[in-house]
Structures are given as structure tokens and as C-alpha cells.
Amino acid sequence: MGEFKVHRVRFFDYMPTAIRAMAFNAHTERLALARMDGSVEIFNFTDHYFQEKVIPGKDSRSTESLCWVGGRLFSAGLNGEITEYDLENLRPKYSLEAYGGPIWTIISNTQGTQLAIGCEDGTVKLFEVLEEHIQFERNLDRQKGRIISLSWHPSGTHIAAGMMDMILVSTLMSMLLVDRGFGGSKSQETVVWSVAFLSDHTVVSGDSAGKVQVWDGHTGTLVKTHLVTKWDVLALSVSKDESSVVAGTSEGTVIQFQFIAPTLHQQQDKEWVRTRTFKNHTHDVRALAEIETAIVSGGMDTHLVVRPLLEKFDEKSHASGLRKIHFPHRNLVSCAKKAGLLLFQFPGQLELWRLGDSDGHGKPGDRLPLKRKPEKLLLLKRKGEDHICCSALSSCGGWLAYSTVSCVRIYRLQTDNNNISITKVSKLPKALRSAHQLCFSSDSSKMFAASSQSSVLVIALTQSECKYVHTLKPKSGSRQPIHLMTTSVDGKWLAAANSDSAHGPVLVFQLHCIVPVYGSCPSAMGIHPTTNNMTVVHADQQLFEYSIVEKQYTDWSRKLQKQGLHNVWLDRDTPVTHVTFNPKNPNQVVLHDMHMFCIIDQSLPLPDQKTQFYNQMTLRSLSEQERPSHLHAFKICKTFQDLLCVSLLDDQSLVVVERPLLAITSQLPAPVRQKKFAT
């Protein structure tokens, strides 16, 4: 692997916010997830749960509920507005005031023609879904209390509404009275946090008294009560065939109920039976989706959990394994390789740090004494309410840029040993309104901004001004947003990638070529500093090397695809998010995911399925004579914890940015129930 001096960075205090809502689109197999900061994330469940898109949040946006209508995504929140999102430009398309006070829930009918919202003022408001917008239709009968939850009957003719102490079924005019809790909680109102309306007019409810209740919607009578927790049942989700219901609680548990016969002797008398309990969260489970093969959950502890239902799989496989998605599938760290600076991106600010320095030498694993400690040089707060969606730092450390959905800001930086000066570039080109991604050329003479319809703006940078040069447009006609960009060291090539696999997701500009189509979304890519070969890693862990000059895959890449990647590599459950290269050794490619970083040495043989993949400890135990026969190209390091960035500086030192999950957990509020010894 070689020896590197490592800057072990733990001062990036990345803190994701809680998951507040989710909605699954069964037709496109996309999961939309909303967080407490107003941001929305889109995951592609057909492509290894890859995070395809992120719509940044806004200070005044509060999202309580999400809903798909076809390929369109809507949200509603406590600011009283309904928002439709532009999924091509990653921003709200429009927001509509509902005039009912805070909105607690939004749902659509099965036909996709109407939306219903539950409001603070006790109204259920119906909106017609038109081609370009939505239009208010009417209010259902106003109630005395707020409408907390809604569920539309599959026929589209009835709506069940969860309120305080009751459930109301519209058009049937049935009022289902919910019991209050036991003991001291009898005096408190019961909040019906979630309802589900099934085809046979069964209504299932989850409430603040810890009950999951089953009702006969025709008669309004209670059929069964399941007391599942001393705390709240916050969310419900129903399987597509309505044979299963899952409930999320404040204790962090997800409980499954199935419509089955209670005993072998009563096969015809089916009822809702509690069958399984999953404990994959420490805090409130606020959002749930039961999809065909898994239960998806999220909540206060910030991570997304995909729990496969093992009975849906014929055999144990990679797809049947539990997944927890903790970190975003994109870079939040920019590294100035020549200057030894790091830029950390937060929703509301940027932090610029200078790395520490050491003259010490030692053997592998030693901690070297610092002659200069890491130093925070700059804290740059954004302007306005819109959150930062992307940022970039030039390799020389002289330029810094960030974008929100409404503006781009560019700054000139000048640093010496003790001081830093920052100058905002006041006059920017009119074409530069916002960007999905930003990056600088290696010589810092140009900035590239990914704009709408997969186009890239080229901006020339001088000491005195920023000047628009031209727009690079793909020949493919793709409209999907670019989520990756990288440039070559010689300044000749720019590569960009989006999620549109139908049009070839990797574009190489200089109006040059489109990399051959591959079905999985690119998660990371980089251009080699000397060969201009481009390494692309995809969400399904496949790895390709493409010669930009020759417009074809390299011999090494063809050999890799012919032999196949090792199963241990393919079975990893987090995507590679960064690719870089060792300029002193042109055969080495450096890449990382959340759990490891890898140095691929193309001069060594590829591992076959019989080869020990994680072989670093074995190699250390062998003699110099035995070692060469056990070497292979993939050298894996798992020394470090929960990686956000791994990069190689020009001085051959390695920067490893860690964010241990325990550090995130320690900043969460205390859970309602804490595990005690022997309980």
C-alpha cells in the first residue's frame, strides 16, 4: 500500500437533522424523505438505495408530510403551505397557501386526481391535481379540533381523519371514539397520529396512548386493540396487498401486524395479529414505508433503515441484508491540495480550516508531534433563508464559492501564516443564478457551474473579475441535474455525471464524448493527472476506467470486467463517494466509502473469488520472499472511523476526515426509554 503521513481530521461537526416524513413511489421505486431542516432527499431503490437527489432546505420551510402523485412530489408543513418540487432543477416549483393554519398531513387518492390536507383549523381541504399546478376544490365539514392524520380509501370515495380522541370517516359520517390511556394518562387527550383506511373498510389507527387499534369502518365499532408501548405510536404503513401493517413508536421500535389466522385450526377466521418487533432505532420512529420486500423507517436518530423481509427472499444474499444509511452520498468536504486547506459545508455556513503540520518521523501507527495545530481560518455564514446546496474550494486555496437555489457567491481568499483576507466578487455574470455542483480548474483560472438541463457554465477567473465564457451543453438532451463534476489536471477535460441512465450518465466535455451507457448511477469519479484516464465508480460498486483520448475503456478496465470484481467488494453496502490519484505513483487510484478507503494498484494482479480480499494483516505476517505471491490490486484500510472524505495532498500526505457515529448520537436528545442492565 505504501506509507503516508495522515492528517486525521475530526473537527468537522457534521450533524444531520431528524427524518420527519417519507413517501414511496411504487411505480418509479423512488423514496422521498424529508428532514427537520426542510430538505428533501430522493433515493433510488432499484439502484442499491443510492441517494440520487437532494433538494436543500429553507429556514421558513417546515415539512410534516410528503406525497407522490405519479412522478410529481408534494409536501405540506406547519407553515401552512403546500409545495410542489421541481425534481429536475432541485428546488420548490411553487408553494400555495392553504388558509387553514398549520398543515399536519397531505395525501393523494389512488387515482392521482386529488390531494387532501389536514389543517390546524379542523378542516380537510381537497385540491384538484392539474397538469402544471393544483387548484382548491372544497372543504369537508369543519371539525372542532385539528386534523392530525388522513387516509384515503382506495376507491377514492371516503377519507378517514385522525383527530384528538377520535377518528372521523367522511361521507359515511362515522365517528370512532378512541379510548384515552391507562392510569394517570386518562386525563390527557389522545392524539391519533396515524390512520390507515383499507379496501374492506377496516380502519387501523396509531395513537399517543401507545395503542394500535383496528376498527370496522362500516359500523364504527372497535374490533381489536393492541397495546404496544407506554409511549406514542407515531406512524403506520400498509403493504400493497394490505396483508401487513407496520407501526413506528417513540421507543424506536417498529412492530409488524399481519392479517392471518391466529391458530392452525382457525384458517378461515383471520384477524390482525402482532407478529414481529424490530429494534433498529434509538429514538422516535417518525416515518415508515412498507414496500414489497422491506420495511423502511426513519426518525429522530437521523439515519434511514432498510429492513428486508426475509420471507420475500429465496436465499440469503446481499439484497437481504439490513442497511443503515447514515451519511449523504455526496461530498461535503472540499480539499485545497496545494494549500493544505479544508472547506466544510453546513446548511447555513462554511468553515475553512488549515491543516496542522509536523516535522516528526516514526513507524506506521505512530502519532507524530504537531509543530502547528489545525486552525479554523474562516466562518462564512450564508445570506438569506435558502440553505447551501453545494460549495467548492480551488486547489491553490485562493478561491471559494457556494450556491443556494437562489444565488451563487464567489470569494477571493488571500492567506499568509497568521492572517486571512476574504473579498466577495461583487459582479457576477447574469447567467450564473444558481448551481447544482461547483468545481474549479486545476490552475484556478476557471470555475465550472452545473446548471439546468445538464448544462455547465464556464466562468473565467481573474484577480479583478469573473467573466462568463460559454455554456457546455450535452448532446444527449438529458434534463436531469448533474451531481458529479471533475476536471483534468492539464485543464483539457471536464467530466460530469447525472442520474439519467437512459442517455448515458457520464458526459465528457470539450464537446468530446459520452461514456457508454451503464444502468447504475455514478457515485464518484476522477480524471488521472498524467494519463487522462477517467475512473468511474457506480452505486452498484462496479468500477470502470475510460480513456478520454481514445474514447474507449482501457485494457485494465476490460480485464477487470472480464474477470469480475471480488464478491467482498460488491457486497459492501455504502457507495464510493470520492476518487483521487497518487501523482507519485501513476498506477495507484485512491477511493473511499463510509467504512474504508482503498488503494487500487493497477500494476498488481486482480483478486479472483478464491483470493483473501482483506489481506493486509496476512501480508504483514509473511516474509519478504513469500509476500509477492499473496499481493493483489485492492489494498483496503479500515483503520479509521466513519469517513466523510479521504484525499491526497500534493505533499503526499493523506487527509482523512472522520465523523464517528457516536459523536452524532451524543448530540441527540435523550430517548424516551433507555436500556438498563438486565432489562
CSV table of C-alpha atoms in Angstrom, one decimal, residues 166-428:
chain,number,residue,atom,x,y,z
A,166,MET,CA,-61.5,10.4,17.7
A,167,ILE,CA,-61.4,9.3,14.1
A,168,LEU,CA,-63.9,10.7,11.6
A,169,VAL,CA,-64.8,8.8,8.4
A,170,SER,CA,-66.2,11.3,5.9
A,171,THR,CA,-69.3,10.6,3.7
A,172,LEU,CA,-70.1,7.6,6.0
A,173,MET,CA,-70.2,10.2,8.9
A,174,SER,CA,-68.9,7.5,11.3
A,175,MET,CA,-67.3,8.8,14.4
A,176,LEU,CA,-64.9,6.4,16.0
A,177,LEU,CA,-64.1,7.4,19.7
A,178,VAL,CA,-60.6,6.5,20.8
A,179,ASP,CA,-60.0,5.4,24.4
A,180,ARG,CA,-57.6,7.5,26.4
A,181,GLY,CA,-54.6,5.9,28.0
A,182,PHE,CA,-54.4,3.9,31.2
A,183,GLY,CA,-53.8,5.2,34.7
A,184,GLY,CA,-52.7,8.8,35.0
A,185,SER,CA,-52.9,9.5,31.3
A,186,LYS,CA,-56.7,9.2,31.4
A,187,SER,CA,-57.0,12.9,31.8
A,188,GLN,CA,-54.9,13.6,28.7
A,189,GLU,CA,-56.3,13.8,25.2
A,190,THR,CA,-55.3,11.0,22.9
A,191,VAL,CA,-53.7,12.1,19.6
A,192,VAL,CA,-54.4,9.9,16.7
A,193,TRP,CA,-51.0,10.3,15.0
A,194,SER,CA,-51.7,8.0,12.1
A,195,VAL,CA,-54.6,6.2,10.3
A,196,ALA,CA,-54.8,3.6,7.5
A,197,PHE,CA,-58.0,3.0,5.5
A,198,LEU,CA,-58.1,-0.5,3.9
A,199,SER,CA,-60.2,-1.7,1.0
A,200,ASP,CA,-62.6,-3.7,3.1
A,201,HIS,CA,-63.4,-0.5,5.1
A,202,THR,CA,-61.2,-1.6,8.0
A,203,VAL,CA,-59.6,1.4,9.7
A,204,VAL,CA,-56.3,1.0,11.6
A,205,SER,CA,-55.1,3.8,13.9
A,206,GLY,CA,-52.0,4.5,16.0
A,207,ASP,CA,-52.2,7.0,18.9
A,208,SER,CA,-50.4,8.7,21.7
A,209,ALA,CA,-51.7,6.2,24.3
A,210,GLY,CA,-49.5,3.5,22.7
A,211,LYS,CA,-52.3,1.7,21.0
A,212,VAL,CA,-52.7,0.2,17.5
A,213,GLN,CA,-56.5,-0.2,17.1
A,214,VAL,CA,-58.5,-2.0,14.4
A,215,TRP,CA,-62.0,-0.6,13.6
A,216,ASP,CA,-64.9,-1.7,11.4
A,217,GLY,CA,-65.4,1.4,9.2
A,218,HIS,CA,-68.9,0.3,8.2
A,219,THR,CA,-70.3,0.2,11.7
A,220,GLY,CA,-67.8,2.4,13.6
A,221,THR,CA,-67.1,-0.3,16.1
A,222,LEU,CA,-63.8,-1.3,17.7
A,223,VAL,CA,-62.6,-4.7,16.6
A,224,LYS,CA,-59.2,-5.1,18.3
A,225,THR,CA,-56.8,-3.1,20.5
A,226,HIS,CA,-53.1,-3.8,20.6
A,227,LEU,CA,-51.3,-2.0,23.4
A,228,VAL,CA,-47.7,-1.9,22.0
A,229,THR,CA,-45.9,0.7,24.1
A,230,LYS,CA,-46.3,3.0,27.1
A,231,TRP,CA,-45.4,5.9,24.7
A,232,ASP,CA,-46.7,7.1,21.3
A,233,VAL,CA,-47.4,5.1,18.1
A,234,LEU,CA,-46.3,7.8,15.7
A,235,ALA,CA,-46.6,6.2,12.2
A,236,LEU,CA,-48.3,3.5,10.3
A,237,SER,CA,-47.8,2.0,6.9
A,238,VAL,CA,-49.7,-0.7,5.0
A,239,SER,CA,-48.3,-3.2,2.5
A,240,LYS,CA,-49.5,-3.1,-1.1
A,241,ASP,CA,-51.7,-6.2,-0.7
A,242,GLU,CA,-53.0,-5.0,2.7
A,243,SER,CA,-51.9,-8.2,4.4
A,244,SER,CA,-49.4,-6.3,6.7
A,245,VAL,CA,-49.3,-3.1,8.8
A,246,VAL,CA,-46.3,-1.8,10.5
A,247,ALA,CA,-46.2,0.8,13.3
A,248,GLY,CA,-43.4,3.0,14.5
A,249,THR,CA,-43.2,4.0,18.1
A,250,SER,CA,-41.4,6.6,20.3
A,251,GLU,CA,-39.3,3.8,21.8
A,252,GLY,CA,-37.6,3.3,18.5
A,253,THR,CA,-39.3,0.0,17.7
A,254,VAL,CA,-41.1,-1.0,14.5
A,255,ILE,CA,-43.9,-3.5,15.1
A,256,GLN,CA,-45.5,-5.6,12.3
A,257,PHE,CA,-49.1,-6.8,12.3
A,258,GLN,CA,-50.3,-9.4,9.8
A,259,PHE,CA,-53.8,-10.4,8.7
A,260,ILE,CA,-53.6,-14.1,9.4
A,261,ALA,CA,-55.4,-17.0,11.2
A,262,PRO,CA,-54.5,-16.9,14.9
A,263,THR,CA,-54.1,-20.7,15.1
A,264,LEU,CA,-53.7,-23.6,12.6
A,265,HIS,CA,-57.2,-24.8,13.4
A,266,GLN,CA,-58.9,-21.5,12.5
A,267,GLN,CA,-57.6,-20.9,9.0
A,268,GLN,CA,-60.8,-19.2,7.8
A,269,ASP,CA,-61.1,-16.7,10.8
A,270,LYS,CA,-58.3,-14.3,10.0
A,271,GLU,CA,-57.5,-11.3,12.3
A,272,TRP,CA,-54.8,-8.7,12.8
A,273,VAL,CA,-52.1,-10.4,14.8
A,274,ARG,CA,-48.9,-8.9,16.1
A,275,THR,CA,-46.1,-10.9,14.6
A,276,ARG,CA,-42.7,-9.2,14.8
A,277,THR,CA,-40.8,-6.4,16.5
A,278,PHE,CA,-37.8,-4.7,15.0
A,279,LYS,CA,-35.4,-2.5,17.1
A,280,ASN,CA,-33.1,-0.6,14.7
A,281,HIS,CA,-33.6,2.9,16.1
A,282,THR,CA,-32.8,4.6,19.4
A,283,HIS,CA,-35.3,7.4,19.2
A,284,ASP,CA,-38.8,8.2,17.8
A,285,VAL,CA,-39.7,6.4,14.5
A,286,ARG,CA,-41.4,9.3,12.8
A,287,ALA,CA,-41.7,7.9,9.2
A,288,LEU,CA,-42.4,4.4,7.8
A,289,ALA,CA,-42.9,2.8,4.4
A,290,GLU,CA,-43.6,-0.9,3.9
A,291,ILE,CA,-42.5,-1.8,0.4
A,292,GLU,CA,-42.6,-5.1,-1.4
A,293,THR,CA,-39.5,-6.6,0.1
A,294,ALA,CA,-38.6,-4.4,3.1
A,295,ILE,CA,-39.7,-2.1,5.8
A,296,VAL,CA,-38.1,1.4,5.5
A,297,SER,CA,-38.0,3.6,8.6
A,298,GLY,CA,-36.5,6.8,9.9
A,299,GLY,CA,-36.8,9.2,12.7
A,300,MET,CA,-35.1,11.3,15.4
A,301,ASP,CA,-31.8,9.4,15.3
A,302,THR,CA,-31.3,10.7,11.7
A,303,HIS,CA,-30.5,7.5,9.8
A,304,LEU,CA,-32.6,5.7,7.2
A,305,VAL,CA,-33.1,2.0,7.9
A,306,VAL,CA,-34.0,-0.6,5.2
A,307,ARG,CA,-35.0,-3.8,6.9
A,308,PRO,CA,-35.6,-6.6,4.4
A,309,LEU,CA,-38.4,-9.0,5.0
A,310,LEU,CA,-36.6,-12.3,4.8
A,311,GLU,CA,-39.6,-14.3,3.8
A,312,LYS,CA,-39.6,-12.4,0.5
A,313,PHE,CA,-36.1,-13.8,-0.4
A,314,ASP,CA,-35.5,-17.4,-1.5
A,315,GLU,CA,-31.9,-17.4,-0.2
A,316,LYS,CA,-29.6,-15.2,1.9
A,317,SER,CA,-28.0,-12.6,-0.3
A,318,HIS,CA,-26.6,-9.1,-0.4
A,319,ALA,CA,-30.1,-7.8,-1.1
A,320,SER,CA,-31.5,-9.5,2.1
A,321,GLY,CA,-29.1,-7.7,4.4
A,322,LEU,CA,-30.0,-4.9,6.8
A,323,ARG,CA,-29.0,-1.4,5.6
A,324,LYS,CA,-28.5,1.8,7.5
A,325,ILE,CA,-27.8,5.0,5.6
A,326,HIS,CA,-26.1,7.5,7.8
A,327,PHE,CA,-24.2,9.9,5.5
A,328,PRO,CA,-25.1,11.7,2.3
A,329,HIS,CA,-23.9,10.1,-0.9
A,330,ARG,CA,-22.1,13.2,-1.9
A,331,ASN,CA,-19.1,15.3,-0.8
A,332,LEU,CA,-19.5,17.9,2.0
A,333,VAL,CA,-15.7,18.5,2.1
A,334,SER,CA,-13.5,20.3,-0.4
A,335,CYS,CA,-9.7,20.0,-0.2
A,336,ALA,CA,-7.2,22.5,-1.5
A,337,LYS,CA,-4.4,20.0,-2.3
A,338,LYS,CA,-1.7,22.6,-2.9
A,339,ALA,CA,-2.5,24.8,0.1
A,340,GLY,CA,-3.4,22.2,2.7
A,341,LEU,CA,-6.8,23.8,3.4
A,342,LEU,CA,-10.2,22.1,4.0
A,343,LEU,CA,-13.7,23.6,3.4
A,344,PHE,CA,-16.6,22.1,5.4
A,345,GLN,CA,-20.1,22.6,4.1
A,346,PHE,CA,-23.0,23.0,6.5
A,347,PRO,CA,-26.6,24.0,5.5
A,348,GLY,CA,-26.1,27.5,7.0
A,349,GLN,CA,-22.4,28.2,6.8
A,350,LEU,CA,-19.0,27.2,5.5
A,351,GLU,CA,-15.9,26.6,7.6
A,352,LEU,CA,-12.3,26.9,6.2
A,353,TRP,CA,-9.6,25.1,8.1
A,354,ARG,CA,-5.8,24.9,7.8
A,355,LEU,CA,-4.4,21.5,8.5
A,356,GLY,CA,-1.8,21.0,11.2
A,357,ASP,CA,1.9,20.3,10.5
A,358,SER,CA,4.6,18.0,11.9
A,359,ASP,CA,8.3,17.6,11.3
A,360,GLY,CA,8.3,14.2,13.1
A,361,HIS,CA,9.1,10.8,11.7
A,362,GLY,CA,8.1,7.4,13.0
A,363,LYS,CA,7.0,3.9,12.2
A,364,PRO,CA,3.5,3.0,10.9
A,365,GLY,CA,0.8,3.7,13.5
A,366,ASP,CA,2.8,6.3,15.5
A,367,ARG,CA,1.3,9.7,16.5
A,368,LEU,CA,3.6,12.5,15.4
A,369,PRO,CA,4.0,15.7,17.5
A,370,LEU,CA,2.5,18.8,16.0
A,371,LYS,CA,4.6,21.9,15.4
A,372,ARG,CA,1.4,23.7,14.2
A,373,LYS,CA,-2.1,22.8,15.3
A,374,PRO,CA,-5.1,22.8,12.9
A,375,GLU,CA,-6.7,26.2,12.8
A,376,LYS,CA,-10.1,27.5,11.8
A,377,LEU,CA,-9.4,30.4,9.4
A,378,LEU,CA,-12.9,31.4,8.4
A,379,LEU,CA,-16.6,31.0,9.3
A,380,LEU,CA,-18.7,32.2,6.4
A,381,LYS,CA,-22.4,32.4,7.0
A,382,ARG,CA,-24.8,32.3,4.1
A,383,LYS,CA,-27.2,35.2,3.2
A,384,GLY,CA,-30.9,34.7,3.1
A,385,GLU,CA,-33.1,31.7,4.2
A,386,ASP,CA,-32.1,29.2,1.5
A,387,HIS,CA,-29.7,26.5,2.6
A,388,ILE,CA,-26.3,25.9,0.9
A,389,CYS,CA,-26.6,23.2,-1.7
A,390,CYS,CA,-23.0,23.0,-3.0
A,391,SER,CA,-19.6,24.6,-2.4
A,392,ALA,CA,-16.1,24.4,-3.8
A,393,LEU,CA,-12.5,25.4,-2.9
A,394,SER,CA,-9.8,25.9,-5.5
A,395,SER,CA,-6.7,23.7,-5.2
A,396,CYS,CA,-4.5,26.7,-4.6
A,397,GLY,CA,-6.8,27.9,-1.8
A,398,GLY,CA,-7.3,31.3,-3.5
A,399,TRP,CA,-11.0,30.9,-4.5
A,400,LEU,CA,-14.1,29.8,-2.6
A,401,ALA,CA,-17.6,29.5,-4.0
A,402,TYR,CA,-21.0,28.3,-2.8
A,403,SER,CA,-24.6,28.2,-4.2
A,404,THR,CA,-28.1,28.1,-2.9
A,405,VAL,CA,-31.2,27.7,-5.1
A,406,SER,CA,-31.4,31.4,-5.5
A,407,CYS,CA,-27.8,32.7,-5.8
A,408,VAL,CA,-24.1,31.9,-6.3
A,409,ARG,CA,-21.4,33.6,-4.2
A,410,ILE,CA,-17.7,33.7,-5.1
A,411,TYR,CA,-14.9,34.9,-2.8
A,412,ARG,CA,-11.2,35.7,-3.3
A,413,LEU,CA,-9.1,34.4,-0.5
A,414,GLN,CA,-5.6,35.5,0.5
A,415,THR,CA,-3.8,33.7,3.3
A,416,ASP,CA,-0.4,34.1,4.9
A,417,ASN,CA,1.0,32.5,8.1
A,418,ASN,CA,-1.3,34.3,10.5
A,419,ASN,CA,-3.9,36.2,8.6
A,420,ILE,CA,-6.6,35.6,6.0
A,421,SER,CA,-8.4,38.2,3.9
A,422,ILE,CA,-11.6,37.5,2.0
A,423,THR,CA,-13.1,39.6,-0.7
A,424,LYS,CA,-16.5,39.0,-2.2
A,425,VAL,CA,-16.7,39.2,-6.0
A,426,SER,CA,-19.5,41.7,-6.4
A,427,LYS,CA,-20.2,41.5,-10.1
A,428,LEU,CA,-21.1,38.0,-11.3
